[in-house]
mmCIF file of C-alpha atoms in Angstrom:
data_model
loop_
_atom_site.group_PDB
_atom_site.id
_atom_site.type_symbol
_atom_site.label_atom_id
_atom_site.label_comp_id
_atom_site.label_asym_id
_atom_site.label_seq_id
_atom_site.Cartn_x
_atom_site.Cartn_y
_atom_site.Cartn_z
ATOM 1 C CA LYS H 19 0.029 0.109 0.092
ATOM 2 C CA PHE H 20 1.312 3.763 -0.830
ATOM 3 C CA GLU H 21 0.591 4.813 2.632
ATOM 4 C CA GLU H 22 3.135 2.016 4.162
ATOM 5 C CA PHE H 23 5.438 4.952 2.464
ATOM 6 C CA SER H 24 4.968 6.122 6.275
ATOM 7 C CA GLN H 25 6.517 4.030 8.027
ATOM 8 C CA ILE H 26 9.753 3.495 5.740
ATOM 9 C CA ASN H 27 13.284 4.754 6.950
ATOM 10 C CA ASP H 28 13.967 8.774 5.451
ATOM 11 C CA MET H 29 16.889 7.594 3.812
ATOM 12 C CA ILE H 30 15.128 5.497 1.526
ATOM 13 C CA VAL H 31 13.032 8.006 1.193
ATOM 14 C CA CYS H 32 16.432 9.489 0.194
ATOM 15 C CA GLU H 33 16.389 6.690 -2.559
ATOM 16 C CA ILE H 34 13.302 7.134 -3.957
ATOM 17 C CA VAL H 35 12.630 10.643 -4.580
ATOM 18 C CA GLU H 36 15.931 10.528 -6.367
ATOM 19 C CA SER H 37 15.145 7.908 -7.857
ATOM 20 C CA PHE H 38 12.155 10.011 -9.714
ATOM 21 C CA LYS H 39 14.287 13.238 -9.721
ATOM 22 C CA ASN H 40 13.102 13.371 -13.358
ATOM 23 C CA GLU H 41 9.456 12.478 -13.103
ATOM 24 C CA MET H 42 8.229 14.535 -10.196
ATOM 25 C CA ARG H 43 4.672 15.132 -12.230
ATOM 26 C CA THR H 44 4.051 10.962 -10.300
ATOM 27 C CA VAL H 45 5.074 12.401 -7.191
ATOM 28 C CA ALA H 46 3.090 15.387 -7.350
ATOM 29 C CA LEU H 47 0.699 13.191 -8.821
ATOM 30 C CA ALA H 48 0.845 10.353 -5.388
ATOM 31 C CA LEU H 49 0.531 13.053 -3.202
ATOM 32 C CA TYR H 50 -1.821 15.171 -5.050
ATOM 33 C CA LYS H 51 -5.212 15.915 -2.096
ATOM 34 C CA SER H 52 -3.397 13.634 0.758
ATOM 35 C CA GLN H 53 -5.120 13.186 3.765
ATOM 36 C CA ASP H 54 -1.822 11.832 4.875
ATOM 37 C CA GLN H 55 0.073 15.490 5.004
ATOM 38 C CA ALA H 56 2.854 13.581 7.827
ATOM 39 C CA LEU H 57 3.592 11.231 4.359
ATOM 40 C CA VAL H 58 4.149 14.606 2.314
ATOM 41 C CA GLN H 59 6.513 15.656 4.815
ATOM 42 C CA LYS H 60 8.354 12.712 4.461
ATOM 43 C CA PHE H 61 8.642 13.039 1.007
ATOM 44 C CA MET H 62 9.740 16.948 0.710
ATOM 45 C CA LYS H 63 12.152 16.879 3.436
ATOM 46 C CA ASN H 64 13.690 14.461 1.930
ATOM 47 C CA MET H 65 13.662 15.656 -1.437
ATOM 48 C CA SER H 66 17.890 17.971 -2.625
ATOM 49 C CA PRO H 67 16.647 21.663 -3.192
ATOM 50 C CA PRO H 68 16.422 21.019 -6.535
ATOM 51 C CA VAL H 69 13.850 18.297 -6.493
ATOM 52 C CA ALA H 70 12.329 19.927 -3.895
ATOM 53 C CA HIS H 71 11.368 23.365 -6.887
ATOM 54 C CA GLY H 72 11.218 20.661 -8.971
ATOM 55 C CA PHE H 73 7.816 18.695 -6.789
ATOM 56 C CA LYS H 74 5.576 21.851 -5.270
ATOM 57 C CA GLU H 75 6.367 23.307 -9.680
ATOM 58 C CA ALA H 76 4.758 19.603 -11.073
ATOM 59 C CA THR H 77 2.355 19.911 -7.392
ATOM 60 C CA GLY H 78 1.294 24.005 -9.047
ATOM 61 C CA GLU H 79 0.857 22.403 -11.983
ATOM 62 C CA LEU H 80 -1.638 19.795 -11.327
ATOM 63 C CA HIS H 81 -5.603 20.734 -11.840
ATOM 64 C CA ASN H 82 -8.910 17.964 -11.497
ATOM 65 C CA VAL H 83 -6.474 14.830 -11.084
ATOM 66 C CA THR H 84 -8.479 11.915 -11.650
ATOM 67 C CA ILE H 85 -8.199 9.001 -8.893
ATOM 68 C CA GLY H 86 -7.405 7.406 -11.007
ATOM 69 C CA GLU H 87 -4.791 9.385 -12.733
ATOM 70 C CA GLN H 88 -3.562 9.190 -8.437
ATOM 71 C CA THR H 89 -3.643 5.116 -8.459
ATOM 72 C CA GLY H 90 -1.547 4.792 -11.550
ATOM 73 C CA ALA H 91 1.272 7.195 -10.158
ATOM 74 C CA ARG H 92 0.859 5.660 -6.581
ATOM 75 C CA TYR H 93 1.627 2.049 -8.488
ATOM 76 C CA ARG H 94 4.657 3.529 -10.349
ATOM 77 C CA MET H 95 6.543 4.518 -6.870
ATOM 78 C CA ILE H 96 5.480 1.097 -5.522
ATOM 79 C CA THR H 97 6.452 -0.657 -8.265
ATOM 80 C CA LYS H 98 9.387 1.526 -9.183
ATOM 81 C CA SER H 99 10.418 0.913 -5.244
ATOM 82 C CA ARG H 100 10.100 -2.887 -5.095
ATOM 83 C CA GLU H 101 12.842 -2.678 -8.844
ATOM 84 C CA LEU H 102 14.790 -1.005 -6.849
ATOM 85 C CA GLU H 103 14.615 -3.273 -3.658
ATOM 86 C CA SER H 104 15.533 -6.241 -5.552
ATOM 87 C CA GLN H 105 18.456 -3.996 -6.834
ATOM 88 C CA GLY H 106 19.576 -3.745 -3.324
ATOM 89 C CA LYS H 107 19.357 -0.843 -2.547
ATOM 90 C CA PHE H 108 17.521 -1.228 0.186
ATOM 91 C CA VAL H 109 14.696 -3.974 2.200
ATOM 92 C CA LEU H 110 11.174 -2.561 2.387
ATOM 93 C CA LYS H 111 9.711 -6.168 3.484
ATOM 94 C CA LYS H 112 10.453 -5.001 7.793
ATOM 95 C CA TYR H 113 8.641 -2.189 7.104
ATOM 96 C CA SER H 114 5.607 -3.666 6.276
ATOM 97 C CA ALA H 115 3.065 -6.156 8.008
ATOM 98 C CA HIS H 116 2.052 -7.169 4.449
ATOM 99 C CA TYR H 117 4.591 -9.424 4.442
ATOM 100 C CA ALA H 118 5.871 -13.553 6.008
ATOM 101 C CA ASP H 119 8.801 -13.393 7.245
#
């Protein structure tokens, strides 16, 4: 679940954000009007100033976002995170109750 990003280590969030530095629209869509402001802040505090600027620009350009667009963006972020995990960049499994040991 996308909401599980709120439970992961800041270093992992930083790695994920870095992997999307040229796709800030995806991150902006995923976090668009999120009810979980702590999650939004978690992502923002782990952005470098240029990436944060790109995120703010992308967020400002979003209008009338559909749930489908947001769900697609969240899916892309989860998929990319799993790809990074499979490359040995970090381990997500310990942060989720959905994974059995």
